[in-house]
Amino acid sequence: MEEQTSSILVSVRDGDRYSCSVKGHDDHRSASVYAPEFLSAKLISSGQITEGQSVTLTCSSDANPAANYTWRKNNNQSVVSKDQQFVLSSILSSDSGQYYCTAQNELGEKTSGPVSVQVTYAPRPPSVSVTPSGGIMESSLVTLTCSSDANPEANYTWYKEGEEAPKASGRNFTITNIMVQQRGNYSCEAQNSRGRYNSTVTVNVVASQSMSTTIIIRLTLFILIFLLVLIISLRTLKTMKMNRKLFEPIEMEERRTSEIT
């Protein structure tokens, strides 16, 4: 018996299914062929994802012929996996993002919606800065800034070296009228549910010229007042001694007269 084939060129649309049969035997049709449909892409993980954990992304669809699968990240055209199940072993923070699965066969293709992968991790070493930088004049406005890469987002607390109580909270710490006694080392602590990390910055405050002049004037006045008081005290003491010498002969003469009488 001679084998015969027949072919037809069609434009496939979503939901179209095609089958064939021998002429006159419509009740014995072939299995339908169709493009991928009912595509499902999901993340298999329990709870929050942490660095070092193994994470699986799985994709499935209904298609005939069976579909081939590819995974892309963040709508990038580069394929990150050609497996139906995409395993991210020992996951890193850089693996965070949106993943898309595409199912494809000879009749068409279908791409899933985004599957979100968010890797949580402790704060990285914070970056701290001081504005203005270098030597800061007294009475200046000073802003300390702290930032750290973290997921969940970090909370920030500021401390001054030698003091237990926190000075401020938040990414920025502003000192509106800084004084010389406020100079020193300040540390920023970045913290989230995964951990914490500290970084330190030095604030160098220089006394302003006007302030230095004021200090010199006050010191000079103090010395002058001290000398004046000292001079007056010495003169007073000298006067008392002189008066005492003047009255001594008179007192002695009175005593003699009293004794003779």
PDB file of C-alpha atoms in Angstrom:
ATOM      1  CA  MET A   1       0.000   0.000   0.000  1.00  0.00           C
ATOM      2  CA  GLU A   2       1.483   3.341  -1.018  1.00  0.00           C
ATOM      3  CA  GLU A   3       1.863   5.972   1.755  1.00  0.00           C
ATOM      4  CA  GLN A   4       0.531   9.385   0.898  1.00  0.00           C
ATOM      5  CA  THR A   5       1.086  12.738   2.645  1.00  0.00           C
ATOM      6  CA  SER A   6      -0.722  16.025   2.394  1.00  0.00           C
ATOM      7  CA  SER A   7       0.292  19.456   3.690  1.00  0.00           C
ATOM      8  CA  ILE A   8      -1.348  22.844   4.039  1.00  0.00           C
ATOM      9  CA  LEU A   9       0.031  26.294   4.854  1.00  0.00           C
ATOM     10  CA  VAL A  10      -2.010  28.164   7.468  1.00  0.00           C
ATOM     11  CA  SER A  11      -1.650  31.267   9.635  1.00  0.00           C
ATOM     12  CA  VAL A  12      -1.927  30.078  13.226  1.00  0.00           C
ATOM     13  CA  ARG A  13      -3.863  32.201  15.702  1.00  0.00           C
ATOM     14  CA  ASP A  14      -4.213  31.830  19.472  1.00  0.00           C
ATOM     15  CA  GLY A  15      -6.567  28.999  20.309  1.00  0.00           C
ATOM     16  CA  ASP A  16      -6.417  27.399  16.860  1.00  0.00           C
ATOM     17  CA  ARG A  17      -6.151  23.609  16.802  1.00  0.00           C
ATOM     18  CA  TYR A  18      -5.529  21.474  13.734  1.00  0.00           C
ATOM     19  CA  SER A  19      -6.048  17.800  13.006  1.00  0.00           C
ATOM     20  CA  CYS A  20      -6.317  15.690   9.854  1.00  0.00           C
ATOM     21  CA  SER A  21      -8.050  12.533   8.665  1.00  0.00           C
ATOM     22  CA  VAL A  22      -8.179  10.337   5.606  1.00  0.00           C
ATOM     23  CA  LYS A  23     -10.745  11.587   3.172  1.00  0.00           C
ATOM     24  CA  GLY A  24     -14.033   9.909   3.872  1.00  0.00           C
ATOM     25  CA  HIS A  25     -12.956   8.913   7.409  1.00  0.00           C
ATOM     26  CA  ASP A  26     -13.627  12.077   9.393  1.00  0.00           C
ATOM     27  CA  ASP A  27     -14.498  10.031  12.429  1.00  0.00           C
ATOM     28  CA  HIS A  28     -10.865   8.880  12.675  1.00  0.00           C
ATOM     29  CA  ARG A  29      -9.045  12.144  13.083  1.00  0.00           C
ATOM     30  CA  SER A  30      -5.469  12.599  14.241  1.00  0.00           C
ATOM     31  CA  ALA A  31      -4.586  14.213  17.544  1.00  0.00           C
ATOM     32  CA  SER A  32      -4.852  17.989  17.382  1.00  0.00           C
ATOM     33  CA  VAL A  33      -1.737  20.116  17.134  1.00  0.00           C
ATOM     34  CA  TYR A  34      -1.652  23.627  18.639  1.00  0.00           C
ATOM     35  CA  ALA A  35       0.614  26.335  19.983  1.00  0.00           C
ATOM     36  CA  PRO A  36       1.371  26.559  23.729  1.00  0.00           C
ATOM     37  CA  GLU A  37      -1.502  27.736  25.887  1.00  0.00           C
ATOM     38  CA  PHE A  38      -2.455  27.824  29.569  1.00  0.00           C
ATOM     39  CA  LEU A  39       1.113  28.864  30.396  1.00  0.00           C
ATOM     40  CA  SER A  40       1.995  28.926  34.089  1.00  0.00           C
ATOM     41  CA  ALA A  41       5.252  30.162  35.620  1.00  0.00           C
ATOM     42  CA  LYS A  42       5.873  30.251  39.355  1.00  0.00           C
ATOM     43  CA  LEU A  43       8.459  30.350  42.096  1.00  0.00           C
ATOM     44  CA  ILE A  44       8.894  27.361  44.389  1.00  0.00           C
ATOM     45  CA  SER A  45      10.112  28.658  47.740  1.00  0.00           C
ATOM     46  CA  SER A  46       8.928  28.842  51.322  1.00  0.00           C
ATOM     47  CA  GLY A  47       9.124  32.207  53.044  1.00  0.00           C
ATOM     48  CA  GLN A  48      11.684  34.888  52.391  1.00  0.00           C
ATOM     49  CA  ILE A  49      14.615  34.068  50.146  1.00  0.00           C
ATOM     50  CA  THR A  50      18.052  34.513  51.709  1.00  0.00           C
ATOM     51  CA  GLU A  51      21.492  34.472  50.117  1.00  0.00           C
ATOM     52  CA  GLY A  52      22.912  30.965  49.702  1.00  0.00           C
ATOM     53  CA  GLN A  53      19.475  29.368  49.468  1.00  0.00           C
ATOM     54  CA  SER A  54      18.401  27.156  46.547  1.00  0.00           C
ATOM     55  CA  VAL A  55      15.423  28.483  44.577  1.00  0.00           C
ATOM     56  CA  THR A  56      13.448  26.811  41.755  1.00  0.00           C
ATOM     57  CA  LEU A  57      11.409  28.496  39.037  1.00  0.00           C
ATOM     58  CA  THR A  58       9.058  26.163  37.191  1.00  0.00           C
ATOM     59  CA  CYS A  59       7.122  26.608  33.952  1.00  0.00           C
ATOM     60  CA  SER A  60       4.363  24.517  32.343  1.00  0.00           C
ATOM     61  CA  SER A  61       1.932  24.742  29.437  1.00  0.00           C
ATOM     62  CA  ASP A  62      -0.448  22.721  27.308  1.00  0.00           C
ATOM     63  CA  ALA A  63       1.000  22.274  23.798  1.00  0.00           C
ATOM     64  CA  ASN A  64       1.211  19.722  20.986  1.00  0.00           C
ATOM     65  CA  PRO A  65       3.924  19.155  19.940  1.00  0.00           C
ATOM     66  CA  ALA A  66       5.418  19.550  23.412  1.00  0.00           C
ATOM     67  CA  ALA A  67       6.864  22.966  24.074  1.00  0.00           C
ATOM     68  CA  ASN A  68      10.460  23.928  24.671  1.00  0.00           C
ATOM     69  CA  TYR A  69      11.089  26.387  27.491  1.00  0.00           C
ATOM     70  CA  THR A  70      13.440  29.324  27.960  1.00  0.00           C
ATOM     71  CA  TRP A  71      13.891  31.741  30.868  1.00  0.00           C
ATOM     72  CA  ARG A  72      14.885  35.395  30.632  1.00  0.00           C
ATOM     73  CA  LYS A  73      15.529  37.983  33.342  1.00  0.00           C
ATOM     74  CA  ASN A  74      14.091  41.505  33.417  1.00  0.00           C
ATOM     75  CA  ASN A  75      12.819  41.244  29.815  1.00  0.00           C
ATOM     76  CA  ASN A  76      16.408  40.906  28.661  1.00  0.00           C
ATOM     77  CA  GLN A  77      16.833  39.007  25.389  1.00  0.00           C
ATOM     78  CA  SER A  78      19.658  36.925  26.864  1.00  0.00           C
ATOM     79  CA  VAL A  79      18.486  33.452  27.871  1.00  0.00           C
ATOM     80  CA  VAL A  80      19.433  32.463  31.426  1.00  0.00           C
ATOM     81  CA  SER A  81      18.073  28.915  31.230  1.00  0.00           C
ATOM     82  CA  LYS A  82      16.608  26.462  28.708  1.00  0.00           C
ATOM     83  CA  ASP A  83      15.174  24.133  31.334  1.00  0.00           C
ATOM     84  CA  GLN A  84      11.532  23.793  32.199  1.00  0.00           C
ATOM     85  CA  GLN A  85      12.641  24.017  35.832  1.00  0.00           C
ATOM     86  CA  PHE A  86      15.221  26.740  36.374  1.00  0.00           C
ATOM     87  CA  VAL A  87      17.238  26.135  39.566  1.00  0.00           C
ATOM     88  CA  LEU A  88      19.146  28.986  41.192  1.00  0.00           C
ATOM     89  CA  SER A  89      21.459  27.146  43.575  1.00  0.00           C
ATOM     90  CA  SER A  90      23.258  29.200  46.233  1.00  0.00           C
ATOM     91  CA  ILE A  91      21.358  32.306  45.174  1.00  0.00           C
ATOM     92  CA  LEU A  92      23.012  35.755  45.342  1.00  0.00           C
ATOM     93  CA  SER A  93      21.573  39.226  45.871  1.00  0.00           C
ATOM     94  CA  SER A  94      22.395  39.979  42.218  1.00  0.00           C
ATOM     95  CA  ASP A  95      19.915  37.249  41.212  1.00  0.00           C
ATOM     96  CA  SER A  96      17.015  39.413  42.384  1.00  0.00           C
ATOM     97  CA  GLY A  97      14.715  40.526  39.596  1.00  0.00           C
ATOM     98  CA  GLN A  98      11.766  39.651  37.356  1.00  0.00           C
ATOM     99  CA  TYR A  99      11.910  36.366  35.438  1.00  0.00           C
ATOM    100  CA  TYR A 100       9.871  35.450  32.351  1.00  0.00           C
ATOM    101  CA  CYS A 101       9.246  31.996  30.879  1.00  0.00           C
ATOM    102  CA  THR A 102       8.592  31.424  27.167  1.00  0.00           C
ATOM    103  CA  ALA A 103       7.036  28.185  25.892  1.00  0.00           C
ATOM    104  CA  GLN A 104       7.535  27.534  22.189  1.00  0.00           C
ATOM    105  CA  ASN A 105       6.821  24.878  19.576  1.00  0.00           C
ATOM    106  CA  GLU A 106       6.459  24.789  15.782  1.00  0.00           C
ATOM    107  CA  LEU A 107       3.051  26.466  15.932  1.00  0.00           C
ATOM    108  CA  GLY A 108       3.889  29.423  18.115  1.00  0.00           C
ATOM    109  CA  GLU A 109       5.062  30.680  21.468  1.00  0.00           C
ATOM    110  CA  LYS A 110       3.699  32.244  24.637  1.00  0.00           C
ATOM    111  CA  THR A 111       5.484  34.248  27.336  1.00  0.00           C
ATOM    112  CA  SER A 112       4.447  34.323  30.967  1.00  0.00           C
ATOM    113  CA  GLY A 113       3.991  37.296  33.216  1.00  0.00           C
ATOM    114  CA  PRO A 114       6.844  38.223  35.571  1.00  0.00           C
ATOM    115  CA  VAL A 115       7.912  35.931  38.402  1.00  0.00           C
ATOM    116  CA  SER A 116       9.485  38.087  41.101  1.00  0.00           C
ATOM    117  CA  VAL A 117      12.572  36.860  42.919  1.00  0.00           C
ATOM    118  CA  GLN A 118      13.647  39.065  45.831  1.00  0.00           C
ATOM    119  CA  VAL A 119      16.739  37.970  47.757  1.00  0.00           C
ATOM    120  CA  THR A 120      17.044  39.353  51.297  1.00  0.00           C
ATOM    121  CA  TYR A 121      20.450  40.135  52.814  1.00  0.00           C
ATOM    122  CA  ALA A 122      22.080  42.062  55.628  1.00  0.00           C
ATOM    123  CA  PRO A 123      23.338  45.620  55.053  1.00  0.00           C
ATOM    124  CA  ARG A 124      26.604  45.952  53.163  1.00  0.00           C
ATOM    125  CA  PRO A 125      29.296  48.190  54.756  1.00  0.00           C
ATOM    126  CA  PRO A 126      27.715  51.663  54.834  1.00  0.00           C
ATOM    127  CA  SER A 127      29.205  54.555  52.894  1.00  0.00           C
ATOM    128  CA  VAL A 128      29.441  57.654  55.111  1.00  0.00           C
ATOM    129  CA  SER A 129      30.324  61.232  54.175  1.00  0.00           C
ATOM    130  CA  VAL A 130      30.496  64.701  55.743  1.00  0.00           C
ATOM    131  CA  THR A 131      29.364  67.938  54.086  1.00  0.00           C
ATOM    132  CA  PRO A 132      31.316  70.197  54.033  1.00  0.00           C
ATOM    133  CA  SER A 133      34.445  68.059  53.947  1.00  0.00           C
ATOM    134  CA  GLY A 134      37.826  68.783  55.549  1.00  0.00           C
ATOM    135  CA  GLY A 135      38.204  71.288  58.362  1.00  0.00           C
ATOM    136  CA  ILE A 136      34.792  72.620  59.381  1.00  0.00           C
ATOM    137  CA  MET A 137      34.514  76.132  60.802  1.00  0.00           C
ATOM    138  CA  GLU A 138      32.711  76.451  64.091  1.00  0.00           C
ATOM    139  CA  SER A 139      29.023  77.519  63.846  1.00  0.00           C
ATOM    140  CA  SER A 140      28.728  75.881  60.386  1.00  0.00           C
ATOM    141  CA  LEU A 141      25.840  73.716  59.167  1.00  0.00           C
ATOM    142  CA  VAL A 142      27.118  70.131  58.914  1.00  0.00           C
ATOM    143  CA  THR A 143      25.366  67.134  57.349  1.00  0.00           C
ATOM    144  CA  LEU A 144      26.460  63.529  57.822  1.00  0.00           C
ATOM    145  CA  THR A 145      25.111  61.084  55.226  1.00  0.00           C
ATOM    146  CA  CYS A 146      24.962  57.291  55.379  1.00  0.00           C
ATOM    147  CA  SER A 147      23.865  54.760  52.748  1.00  0.00           C
ATOM    148  CA  SER A 148      23.990  50.977  52.518  1.00  0.00           C
ATOM    149  CA  ASP A 149      22.813  48.343  50.065  1.00  0.00           C
ATOM    150  CA  ALA A 150      20.374  46.074  51.920  1.00  0.00           C
ATOM    151  CA  ASN A 151      17.157  44.105  51.471  1.00  0.00           C
ATOM    152  CA  PRO A 152      14.895  44.807  53.278  1.00  0.00           C
ATOM    153  CA  GLU A 153      15.935  48.473  53.238  1.00  0.00           C
ATOM    154  CA  ALA A 154      18.154  49.395  56.165  1.00  0.00           C
ATOM    155  CA  ASN A 155      17.317  51.681  59.085  1.00  0.00           C
ATOM    156  CA  TYR A 156      20.083  54.076  60.159  1.00  0.00           C
ATOM    157  CA  THR A 157      21.225  55.208  63.629  1.00  0.00           C
ATOM    158  CA  TRP A 158      24.015  57.698  64.430  1.00  0.00           C
ATOM    159  CA  TYR A 159      26.345  57.507  67.450  1.00  0.00           C
ATOM    160  CA  LYS A 160      29.214  59.691  68.697  1.00  0.00           C
ATOM    161  CA  GLU A 161      32.337  57.996  69.969  1.00  0.00           C
ATOM    162  CA  GLY A 162      32.366  57.910  73.761  1.00  0.00           C
ATOM    163  CA  GLU A 163      28.595  58.349  74.097  1.00  0.00           C
ATOM    164  CA  GLU A 164      26.121  55.498  74.515  1.00  0.00           C
ATOM    165  CA  ALA A 165      22.918  57.316  73.583  1.00  0.00           C
ATOM    166  CA  PRO A 166      22.201  57.665  69.843  1.00  0.00           C
ATOM    167  CA  LYS A 167      22.558  61.156  68.386  1.00  0.00           C
ATOM    168  CA  ALA A 168      20.052  60.775  65.537  1.00  0.00           C
ATOM    169  CA  SER A 169      18.220  58.308  63.302  1.00  0.00           C
ATOM    170  CA  GLY A 170      17.764  58.335  59.556  1.00  0.00           C
ATOM    171  CA  ARG A 171      19.999  58.441  56.514  1.00  0.00           C
ATOM    172  CA  ASN A 172      21.031  62.089  57.185  1.00  0.00           C
ATOM    173  CA  PHE A 173      22.216  63.639  60.474  1.00  0.00           C
ATOM    174  CA  THR A 174      22.330  67.454  60.455  1.00  0.00           C
ATOM    175  CA  ILE A 175      24.073  69.657  63.047  1.00  0.00           C
ATOM    176  CA  THR A 176      22.878  73.233  62.527  1.00  0.00           C
ATOM    177  CA  ASN A 177      25.402  75.174  64.636  1.00  0.00           C
ATOM    178  CA  ILE A 178      28.363  72.916  65.289  1.00  0.00           C
ATOM    179  CA  MET A 179      30.752  73.668  68.164  1.00  0.00           C
ATOM    180  CA  VAL A 180      34.397  72.688  68.684  1.00  0.00           C
ATOM    181  CA  GLN A 181      33.430  70.269  71.464  1.00  0.00           C
ATOM    182  CA  GLN A 182      31.254  68.355  68.980  1.00  0.00           C
ATOM    183  CA  ARG A 183      34.210  67.264  66.863  1.00  0.00           C
ATOM    184  CA  GLY A 184      35.223  63.604  66.919  1.00  0.00           C
ATOM    185  CA  ASN A 185      34.282  60.256  65.395  1.00  0.00           C
ATOM    186  CA  TYR A 186      30.669  59.530  64.453  1.00  0.00           C
ATOM    187  CA  SER A 187      29.466  56.048  63.498  1.00  0.00           C
ATOM    188  CA  CYS A 188      26.491  55.092  61.357  1.00  0.00           C
ATOM    189  CA  GLU A 189      24.785  51.755  62.044  1.00  0.00           C
ATOM    190  CA  ALA A 190      22.753  50.269  59.190  1.00  0.00           C
ATOM    191  CA  GLN A 191      20.339  47.560  60.374  1.00  0.00           C
ATOM    192  CA  ASN A 192      17.582  45.331  58.989  1.00  0.00           C
ATOM    193  CA  SER A 193      16.038  41.978  59.884  1.00  0.00           C
ATOM    194  CA  ARG A 194      19.073  40.166  58.399  1.00  0.00           C
ATOM    195  CA  GLY A 195      21.807  41.921  60.338  1.00  0.00           C
ATOM    196  CA  ARG A 196      23.692  45.156  60.940  1.00  0.00           C
ATOM    197  CA  TYR A 197      26.908  46.917  59.948  1.00  0.00           C
ATOM    198  CA  ASN A 198      28.770  50.019  61.206  1.00  0.00           C
ATOM    199  CA  SER A 199      30.988  52.601  59.514  1.00  0.00           C
ATOM    200  CA  THR A 200      32.773  55.584  61.095  1.00  0.00           C
ATOM    201  CA  VAL A 201      33.558  59.111  59.887  1.00  0.00           C
ATOM    202  CA  THR A 202      35.652  61.839  61.532  1.00  0.00           C
ATOM    203  CA  VAL A 203      34.267  65.356  61.988  1.00  0.00           C
ATOM    204  CA  ASN A 204      37.040  67.944  62.386  1.00  0.00           C
ATOM    205  CA  VAL A 205      35.800  71.284  63.732  1.00  0.00           C
ATOM    206  CA  VAL A 206      38.096  74.341  63.701  1.00  0.00           C
ATOM    207  CA  ALA A 207      37.463  77.315  65.992  1.00  0.00           C
ATOM    208  CA  SER A 208      36.466  80.361  63.954  1.00  0.00           C
ATOM    209  CA  GLN A 209      38.704  83.450  63.978  1.00  0.00           C
ATOM    210  CA  SER A 210      36.057  85.559  65.696  1.00  0.00           C
ATOM    211  CA  MET A 211      35.670  82.904  68.363  1.00  0.00           C
ATOM    212  CA  SER A 212      39.427  82.765  68.901  1.00  0.00           C
ATOM    213  CA  THR A 213      39.506  86.559  69.266  1.00  0.00           C
ATOM    214  CA  THR A 214      36.681  86.417  71.797  1.00  0.00           C
ATOM    215  CA  ILE A 215      38.525  83.808  73.829  1.00  0.00           C
ATOM    216  CA  ILE A 216      41.714  85.914  73.813  1.00  0.00           C
ATOM    217  CA  ILE A 217      39.818  89.045  74.897  1.00  0.00           C
ATOM    218  CA  ARG A 218      38.092  87.179  77.725  1.00  0.00           C
ATOM    219  CA  LEU A 219      41.361  85.685  78.891  1.00  0.00           C
ATOM    220  CA  THR A 220      43.055  89.100  78.794  1.00  0.00           C
ATOM    221  CA  LEU A 221      40.233  90.674  80.790  1.00  0.00           C
ATOM    222  CA  PHE A 222      40.430  87.880  83.354  1.00  0.00           C
ATOM    223  CA  ILE A 223      44.171  88.429  83.783  1.00  0.00           C
ATOM    224  CA  LEU A 224      43.752  92.216  84.084  1.00  0.00           C
ATOM    225  CA  ILE A 225      41.005  91.875  86.688  1.00  0.00           C
ATOM    226  CA  PHE A 226      43.111  89.354  88.603  1.00  0.00           C
ATOM    227  CA  LEU A 227      46.110  91.730  88.597  1.00  0.00           C
ATOM    228  CA  LEU A 228      43.936  94.660  89.646  1.00  0.00           C
ATOM    229  CA  VAL A 229      42.493  92.710  92.585  1.00  0.00           C
ATOM    230  CA  LEU A 230      45.974  91.577  93.528  1.00  0.00           C
ATOM    231  CA  ILE A 231      47.350  95.165  93.458  1.00  0.00           C
ATOM    232  CA  ILE A 232      44.456  96.480  95.521  1.00  0.00           C
ATOM    233  CA  SER A 233      44.899  93.672  98.036  1.00  0.00           C
ATOM    234  CA  LEU A 234      48.622  94.346  98.337  1.00  0.00           C
ATOM    235  CA  ARG A 235      48.081  98.088  98.792  1.00  0.00           C
ATOM    236  CA  THR A 236      45.405  97.481 101.380  1.00  0.00           C
ATOM    237  CA  LEU A 237      47.732  95.156 103.275  1.00  0.00           C
ATOM    238  CA  LYS A 238      50.557  97.679 103.102  1.00  0.00           C
ATOM    239  CA  THR A 239      48.309 100.465 104.400  1.00  0.00           C
ATOM    240  CA  MET A 240      47.187  98.319 107.309  1.00  0.00           C
ATOM    241  CA  LYS A 241      50.802  97.596 108.258  1.00  0.00           C
ATOM    242  CA  MET A 242      51.729 101.300 108.131  1.00  0.00           C
ATOM    243  CA  ASN A 243      48.777 102.262 110.291  1.00  0.00           C
ATOM    244  CA  ARG A 244      49.740  99.618 112.770  1.00  0.00           C
ATOM    245  CA  LYS A 245      53.265 101.056 113.075  1.00  0.00           C
ATOM    246  CA  LEU A 246      51.932 104.586 113.606  1.00  0.00           C
ATOM    247  CA  PHE A 247      49.632 103.565 116.435  1.00  0.00           C
ATOM    248  CA  GLU A 248      52.138 101.369 118.276  1.00  0.00           C
ATOM    249  CA  PRO A 249      54.102 104.291 119.996  1.00  0.00           C
ATOM    250  CA  ILE A 250      50.906 105.958 121.132  1.00  0.00           C
ATOM    251  CA  GLU A 251      49.665 102.724 122.668  1.00  0.00           C
ATOM    252  CA  MET A 252      52.985 102.230 124.489  1.00  0.00           C
ATOM    253  CA  GLU A 253      52.936 105.833 125.908  1.00  0.00           C
ATOM    254  CA  GLU A 254      49.407 105.325 127.172  1.00  0.00           C
ATOM    255  CA  ARG A 255      50.472 102.135 128.917  1.00  0.00           C
ATOM    256  CA  ARG A 256      53.394 103.894 130.667  1.00  0.00           C
ATOM    257  CA  THR A 257      51.197 106.748 131.824  1.00  0.00           C
ATOM    258  CA  SER A 258      48.711 104.299 133.182  1.00  0.00           C
ATOM    259  CA  GLU A 259      51.418 102.428 135.085  1.00  0.00           C
ATOM    260  CA  ILE A 260      52.866 105.618 136.709  1.00  0.00           C
ATOM    261  CA  THR A 261      49.463 106.763 137.819  1.00  0.00           C
TER     262      THR A 261
END
